[in-house]
Amino acid sequence: TYMVTPLKNLLGRYAYLAPPDLALREAVVRLLEHECGISITVKKVTVKNKIVFVEGSPLVKNELFLQRETLLAGLKKEFGSEAPRDIR
């Protein structure tokens, strides 16, 4: 006879996995808060092809543009060769 195992038990070990870019997105949010004084959520940050995209108002975009080099340097220091190439 076969024993039926609930699906929840089989997939339990994957319950705590995070998206692969979550650490990078959280670092961007943290740097924006620290360097620019801008508070945004992780949901407003996306990463594609080593380019970080931040959704926000024109004020946020302007600050991002002005602090781009500082933010990229901070990300390079934290992530090394895995750091993004650009922030938009």
mmCIF file of N, CA and C in Angstrom:
data_model
loop_
_atom_site.group_PDB
_atom_site.id
_atom_site.type_symbol
_atom_site.label_atom_id
_atom_site.label_comp_id
_atom_site.label_asym_id
_atom_site.label_seq_id
_atom_site.Cartn_x
_atom_site.Cartn_y
_atom_site.Cartn_z
ATOM 1 N N THR A 1 0.841 -1.185 0.000
ATOM 2 C CA THR A 1 0.000 0.000 0.000
ATOM 3 C C THR A 1 0.881 1.241 0.000
ATOM 4 N N TYR A 2 0.315 2.300 -0.523
ATOM 5 C CA TYR A 2 1.034 3.566 -0.603
ATOM 6 C C TYR A 2 0.622 4.485 0.526
ATOM 7 N N MET A 3 1.617 5.174 1.042
ATOM 8 C CA MET A 3 1.342 6.136 2.101
ATOM 9 C C MET A 3 1.254 7.525 1.472
ATOM 10 N N VAL A 4 0.209 8.247 1.751
ATOM 11 C CA VAL A 4 0.011 9.577 1.178
ATOM 12 C C VAL A 4 0.642 10.615 2.104
ATOM 13 N N THR A 5 1.549 11.404 1.522
ATOM 14 C CA THR A 5 2.215 12.460 2.271
ATOM 15 C C THR A 5 1.658 13.805 1.808
ATOM 16 N N PRO A 6 1.239 14.641 2.744
ATOM 17 C CA PRO A 6 0.729 15.956 2.347
ATOM 18 C C PRO A 6 1.783 16.760 1.586
ATOM 19 N N LEU A 7 1.347 17.502 0.598
ATOM 20 C CA LEU A 7 2.244 18.300 -0.229
ATOM 21 C C LEU A 7 3.021 19.317 0.611
ATOM 22 N N LYS A 8 2.381 19.830 1.635
ATOM 23 C CA LYS A 8 3.025 20.806 2.513
ATOM 24 C C LYS A 8 4.294 20.216 3.134
ATOM 25 N N ASN A 9 4.269 18.970 3.496
ATOM 26 C CA ASN A 9 5.444 18.320 4.091
ATOM 27 C C ASN A 9 6.564 18.147 3.071
ATOM 28 N N LEU A 10 6.194 17.851 1.832
ATOM 29 C CA LEU A 10 7.200 17.645 0.799
ATOM 30 C C LEU A 10 7.892 18.949 0.405
ATOM 31 N N LEU A 11 7.154 20.046 0.405
ATOM 32 C CA LEU A 11 7.704 21.327 -0.025
ATOM 33 C C LEU A 11 8.187 22.189 1.143
ATOM 34 N N GLY A 12 8.119 21.679 2.343
ATOM 35 C CA GLY A 12 8.495 22.439 3.531
ATOM 36 C C GLY A 12 9.916 22.957 3.522
ATOM 37 N N ARG A 13 10.834 22.209 2.947
ATOM 38 C CA ARG A 13 12.225 22.649 2.959
ATOM 39 C C ARG A 13 12.473 23.847 2.047
ATOM 40 N N TYR A 14 11.538 24.138 1.152
ATOM 41 C CA TYR A 14 11.683 25.285 0.254
ATOM 42 C C TYR A 14 10.945 26.518 0.757
ATOM 43 N N ALA A 15 10.295 26.425 1.888
ATOM 44 C CA ALA A 15 9.453 27.509 2.392
ATOM 45 C C ALA A 15 10.243 28.768 2.711
ATOM 46 N N TYR A 16 11.520 28.637 3.054
ATOM 47 C CA TYR A 16 12.287 29.787 3.502
ATOM 48 C C TYR A 16 13.257 30.318 2.453
ATOM 49 N N LEU A 17 13.161 29.844 1.233
ATOM 50 C CA LEU A 17 14.039 30.343 0.177
ATOM 51 C C LEU A 17 13.591 31.732 -0.261
ATOM 52 N N ALA A 18 14.538 32.590 -0.504
ATOM 53 C CA ALA A 18 14.248 33.955 -0.943
ATOM 54 C C ALA A 18 14.590 34.087 -2.427
ATOM 55 N N PRO A 19 13.996 35.059 -3.103
ATOM 56 C CA PRO A 19 14.374 35.291 -4.500
ATOM 57 C C PRO A 19 15.865 35.602 -4.591
ATOM 58 N N PRO A 20 16.511 35.234 -5.687
ATOM 59 C CA PRO A 20 17.962 35.386 -5.783
ATOM 60 C C PRO A 20 18.449 36.834 -5.699
ATOM 61 N N ASP A 21 17.628 37.794 -6.074
ATOM 62 C CA ASP A 21 18.069 39.186 -6.046
ATOM 63 C C ASP A 21 17.578 39.943 -4.813
ATOM 64 N N LEU A 22 16.989 39.253 -3.862
ATOM 65 C CA LEU A 22 16.425 39.916 -2.689
ATOM 66 C C LEU A 22 17.492 40.648 -1.876
ATOM 67 N N ALA A 23 18.643 40.058 -1.672
ATOM 68 C CA ALA A 23 19.706 40.702 -0.897
ATOM 69 C C ALA A 23 20.159 41.995 -1.582
ATOM 70 N N LEU A 24 20.273 41.975 -2.898
ATOM 71 C CA LEU A 24 20.672 43.166 -3.649
ATOM 72 C C LEU A 24 19.610 44.250 -3.538
ATOM 73 N N ARG A 25 18.348 43.863 -3.689
ATOM 74 C CA ARG A 25 17.255 44.836 -3.591
ATOM 75 C C ARG A 25 17.200 45.451 -2.197
ATOM 76 N N GLU A 26 17.388 44.640 -1.158
ATOM 77 C CA GLU A 26 17.396 45.160 0.210
ATOM 78 C C GLU A 26 18.586 46.101 0.432
ATOM 79 N N ALA A 27 19.725 45.789 -0.163
ATOM 80 C CA ALA A 27 20.898 46.654 -0.034
ATOM 81 C C ALA A 27 20.657 48.001 -0.712
ATOM 82 N N VAL A 28 19.988 47.997 -1.859
ATOM 83 C CA VAL A 28 19.669 49.249 -2.551
ATOM 84 C C VAL A 28 18.763 50.108 -1.683
ATOM 85 N N VAL A 29 17.735 49.498 -1.098
ATOM 86 C CA VAL A 29 16.815 50.230 -0.220
ATOM 87 C C VAL A 29 17.572 50.807 0.978
ATOM 88 N N ARG A 30 18.450 50.012 1.561
ATOM 89 C CA ARG A 30 19.229 50.453 2.719
ATOM 90 C C ARG A 30 20.159 51.617 2.346
ATOM 91 N N LEU A 31 20.832 51.520 1.195
ATOM 92 C CA LEU A 31 21.730 52.594 0.758
ATOM 93 C C LEU A 31 20.967 53.871 0.430
ATOM 94 N N LEU A 32 19.805 53.735 -0.208
ATOM 95 C CA LEU A 32 18.998 54.923 -0.503
ATOM 96 C C LEU A 32 18.593 55.631 0.787
ATOM 97 N N GLU A 33 18.242 54.860 1.787
ATOM 98 C CA GLU A 33 17.859 55.433 3.077
ATOM 99 C C GLU A 33 19.058 56.129 3.729
ATOM 100 N N HIS A 34 20.199 55.470 3.715
ATOM 101 C CA HIS A 34 21.381 55.996 4.389
ATOM 102 C C HIS A 34 22.003 57.172 3.645
ATOM 103 N N GLU A 35 22.193 57.051 2.348
ATOM 104 C CA GLU A 35 22.898 58.068 1.564
ATOM 105 C C GLU A 35 22.015 59.246 1.156
ATOM 106 N N CYS A 36 20.749 58.967 0.833
ATOM 107 C CA CYS A 36 19.870 60.001 0.276
ATOM 108 C C CYS A 36 18.741 60.412 1.215
ATOM 109 N N GLY A 37 18.495 59.624 2.238
ATOM 110 C CA GLY A 37 17.367 59.914 3.124
ATOM 111 C C GLY A 37 16.033 59.577 2.497
ATOM 112 N N ILE A 38 16.042 58.724 1.478
ATOM 113 C CA ILE A 38 14.822 58.333 0.773
ATOM 114 C C ILE A 38 14.384 56.963 1.263
ATOM 115 N N SER A 39 13.135 56.873 1.645
ATOM 116 C CA SER A 39 12.597 55.619 2.152
ATOM 117 C C SER A 39 11.648 55.018 1.114
ATOM 118 N N ILE A 40 12.025 53.857 0.573
ATOM 119 C CA ILE A 40 11.166 53.134 -0.370
ATOM 120 C C ILE A 40 11.086 51.678 0.072
ATOM 121 N N THR A 41 10.153 50.955 -0.518
ATOM 122 C CA THR A 41 10.011 49.538 -0.185
ATOM 123 C C THR A 41 10.807 48.690 -1.169
ATOM 124 N N VAL A 42 11.073 47.471 -0.773
ATOM 125 C CA VAL A 42 11.818 46.528 -1.627
ATOM 126 C C VAL A 42 11.027 46.232 -2.898
ATOM 127 N N LYS A 43 9.704 46.309 -2.823
ATOM 128 C CA LYS A 43 8.863 46.028 -3.993
ATOM 129 C C LYS A 43 9.063 47.046 -5.117
ATOM 130 N N LYS A 44 9.570 48.224 -4.779
ATOM 131 C CA LYS A 44 9.787 49.279 -5.778
ATOM 132 C C LYS A 44 11.128 49.134 -6.499
ATOM 133 N N VAL A 45 11.907 48.128 -6.126
ATOM 134 C CA VAL A 45 13.233 47.915 -6.715
ATOM 135 C C VAL A 45 13.229 46.606 -7.492
ATOM 136 N N THR A 46 13.666 46.654 -8.746
ATOM 137 C CA THR A 46 13.802 45.443 -9.554
ATOM 138 C C THR A 46 15.213 45.403 -10.143
ATOM 139 N N VAL A 47 15.649 44.200 -10.490
ATOM 140 C CA VAL A 47 16.982 44.018 -11.062
ATOM 141 C C VAL A 47 16.851 43.176 -12.326
ATOM 142 N N LYS A 48 17.403 43.686 -13.427
ATOM 143 C CA LYS A 48 17.443 42.941 -14.687
ATOM 144 C C LYS A 48 18.803 43.164 -15.332
ATOM 145 N N ASN A 49 19.471 42.094 -15.686
ATOM 146 C CA ASN A 49 20.764 42.160 -16.380
ATOM 147 C C ASN A 49 21.761 43.085 -15.682
ATOM 148 N N LYS A 50 21.866 42.946 -14.376
ATOM 149 C CA LYS A 50 22.778 43.745 -13.552
ATOM 150 C C LYS A 50 22.492 45.247 -13.601
ATOM 151 N N ILE A 51 21.249 45.610 -13.892
ATOM 152 C CA ILE A 51 20.816 47.001 -13.839
ATOM 153 C C ILE A 51 19.674 47.086 -12.838
ATOM 154 N N VAL A 52 19.796 48.007 -11.899
ATOM 155 C CA VAL A 52 18.781 48.193 -10.869
ATOM 156 C C VAL A 52 17.806 49.265 -11.337
ATOM 157 N N PHE A 53 16.507 48.960 -11.272
ATOM 158 C CA PHE A 53 15.466 49.906 -11.621
ATOM 159 C C PHE A 53 14.692 50.249 -10.349
ATOM 160 N N VAL A 54 14.533 51.540 -10.105
ATOM 161 C CA VAL A 54 13.813 52.005 -8.924
ATOM 162 C C VAL A 54 12.583 52.780 -9.386
ATOM 163 N N GLU A 55 11.420 52.354 -8.918
ATOM 164 C CA GLU A 55 10.187 53.072 -9.210
ATOM 165 C C GLU A 55 10.026 54.165 -8.170
ATOM 166 N N GLY A 56 9.637 55.344 -8.618
ATOM 167 C CA GLY A 56 9.438 56.416 -7.666
ATOM 168 C C GLY A 56 9.080 57.713 -8.337
ATOM 169 N N SER A 57 8.884 58.716 -7.534
ATOM 170 C CA SER A 57 8.522 60.043 -8.010
ATOM 171 C C SER A 57 9.729 60.697 -8.689
ATOM 172 N N PRO A 58 9.508 61.804 -9.380
ATOM 173 C CA PRO A 58 10.640 62.523 -9.973
ATOM 174 C C PRO A 58 11.678 62.954 -8.930
ATOM 175 N N LEU A 59 11.239 63.244 -7.719
ATOM 176 C CA LEU A 59 12.174 63.591 -6.648
ATOM 177 C C LEU A 59 13.122 62.431 -6.353
ATOM 178 N N VAL A 60 12.561 61.223 -6.266
ATOM 179 C CA VAL A 60 13.372 60.024 -6.023
ATOM 180 C C VAL A 60 14.335 59.798 -7.175
ATOM 181 N N LYS A 61 13.855 59.933 -8.405
ATOM 182 C CA LYS A 61 14.701 59.718 -9.584
ATOM 183 C C LYS A 61 15.848 60.734 -9.631
ATOM 184 N N ASN A 62 15.552 61.983 -9.281
ATOM 185 C CA ASN A 62 16.574 63.023 -9.297
ATOM 186 C C ASN A 62 17.652 62.733 -8.254
ATOM 187 N N GLU A 63 17.263 62.393 -7.039
ATOM 188 C CA GLU A 63 18.228 62.044 -5.990
ATOM 189 C C GLU A 63 19.056 60.838 -6.405
ATOM 190 N N LEU A 64 18.405 59.862 -7.018
ATOM 191 C CA LEU A 64 19.082 58.660 -7.487
ATOM 192 C C LEU A 64 20.154 59.027 -8.509
ATOM 193 N N PHE A 65 19.809 59.931 -9.417
ATOM 194 C CA PHE A 65 20.755 60.367 -10.440
ATOM 195 C C PHE A 65 21.939 61.103 -9.809
ATOM 196 N N LEU A 66 21.659 61.978 -8.834
ATOM 197 C CA LEU A 66 22.719 62.755 -8.198
ATOM 198 C C LEU A 66 23.651 61.887 -7.355
ATOM 199 N N GLN A 67 23.118 60.832 -6.755
ATOM 200 C CA GLN A 67 23.904 59.970 -5.862
ATOM 201 C C GLN A 67 24.315 58.649 -6.520
ATOM 202 N N ARG A 68 24.167 58.543 -7.819
ATOM 203 C CA ARG A 68 24.412 57.288 -8.541
ATOM 204 C C ARG A 68 25.788 56.694 -8.247
ATOM 205 N N GLU A 69 26.838 57.497 -8.355
ATOM 206 C CA GLU A 69 28.199 56.980 -8.157
ATOM 207 C C GLU A 69 28.412 56.481 -6.731
ATOM 208 N N THR A 70 27.880 57.209 -5.767
ATOM 209 C CA THR A 70 28.006 56.795 -4.368
ATOM 210 C C THR A 70 27.285 55.482 -4.127
ATOM 211 N N LEU A 71 26.074 55.362 -4.686
ATOM 212 C CA LEU A 71 25.294 54.142 -4.510
ATOM 213 C C LEU A 71 25.970 52.950 -5.185
ATOM 214 N N LEU A 72 26.462 53.158 -6.395
ATOM 215 C CA LEU A 72 27.144 52.065 -7.103
ATOM 216 C C LEU A 72 28.418 51.644 -6.370
ATOM 217 N N ALA A 73 29.135 52.603 -5.803
ATOM 218 C CA ALA A 73 30.349 52.272 -5.051
ATOM 219 C C ALA A 73 30.007 51.456 -3.808
ATOM 220 N N GLY A 74 28.926 51.814 -3.139
ATOM 221 C CA GLY A 74 28.499 51.059 -1.959
ATOM 222 C C GLY A 74 28.087 49.641 -2.313
ATOM 223 N N LEU A 75 27.396 49.488 -3.433
ATOM 224 C CA LEU A 75 26.980 48.152 -3.878
ATOM 225 C C LEU A 75 28.191 47.335 -4.321
ATOM 226 N N LYS A 76 29.157 47.983 -4.974
ATOM 227 C CA LYS A 76 30.377 47.295 -5.412
ATOM 228 C C LYS A 76 31.160 46.787 -4.193
ATOM 229 N N LYS A 77 31.194 47.611 -3.141
ATOM 230 C CA LYS A 77 31.899 47.226 -1.923
ATOM 231 C C LYS A 77 31.232 46.017 -1.260
ATOM 232 N N GLU A 78 29.902 45.980 -1.297
ATOM 233 C CA GLU A 78 29.171 44.907 -0.638
ATOM 234 C C GLU A 78 29.095 43.626 -1.470
ATOM 235 N N PHE A 79 28.941 43.761 -2.790
ATOM 236 C CA PHE A 79 28.703 42.588 -3.640
ATOM 237 C C PHE A 79 29.864 42.233 -4.561
ATOM 238 N N GLY A 80 30.879 43.055 -4.639
ATOM 239 C CA GLY A 80 32.043 42.752 -5.472
ATOM 240 C C GLY A 80 31.695 42.623 -6.943
ATOM 241 N N SER A 81 32.086 41.523 -7.555
ATOM 242 C CA SER A 81 31.859 41.333 -8.993
ATOM 243 C C SER A 81 30.386 41.108 -9.340
ATOM 244 N N GLU A 82 29.574 40.811 -8.337
ATOM 245 C CA GLU A 82 28.142 40.602 -8.578
ATOM 246 C C GLU A 82 27.343 41.895 -8.483
ATOM 247 N N ALA A 83 28.013 43.018 -8.248
ATOM 248 C CA ALA A 83 27.341 44.301 -8.094
ATOM 249 C C ALA A 83 26.734 44.745 -9.433
ATOM 250 N N PRO A 84 25.655 45.506 -9.376
ATOM 251 C CA PRO A 84 25.031 46.002 -10.615
ATOM 252 C C PRO A 84 25.912 47.007 -11.327
ATOM 253 N N ARG A 85 25.689 47.138 -12.630
ATOM 254 C CA ARG A 85 26.457 48.081 -13.449
ATOM 255 C C ARG A 85 25.856 49.471 -13.403
ATOM 256 N N ASP A 86 24.554 49.576 -13.215
ATOM 257 C CA ASP A 86 23.884 50.869 -13.295
ATOM 258 C C ASP A 86 22.647 50.884 -12.423
ATOM 259 N N ILE A 87 22.214 52.084 -12.076
ATOM 260 C CA ILE A 87 20.967 52.274 -11.323
ATOM 261 C C ILE A 87 20.148 53.289 -12.095
ATOM 262 N N ARG A 88 18.895 52.949 -12.345
ATOM 263 C CA ARG A 88 18.005 53.850 -13.087
ATOM 264 C C ARG A 88 16.728 54.062 -12.343
#
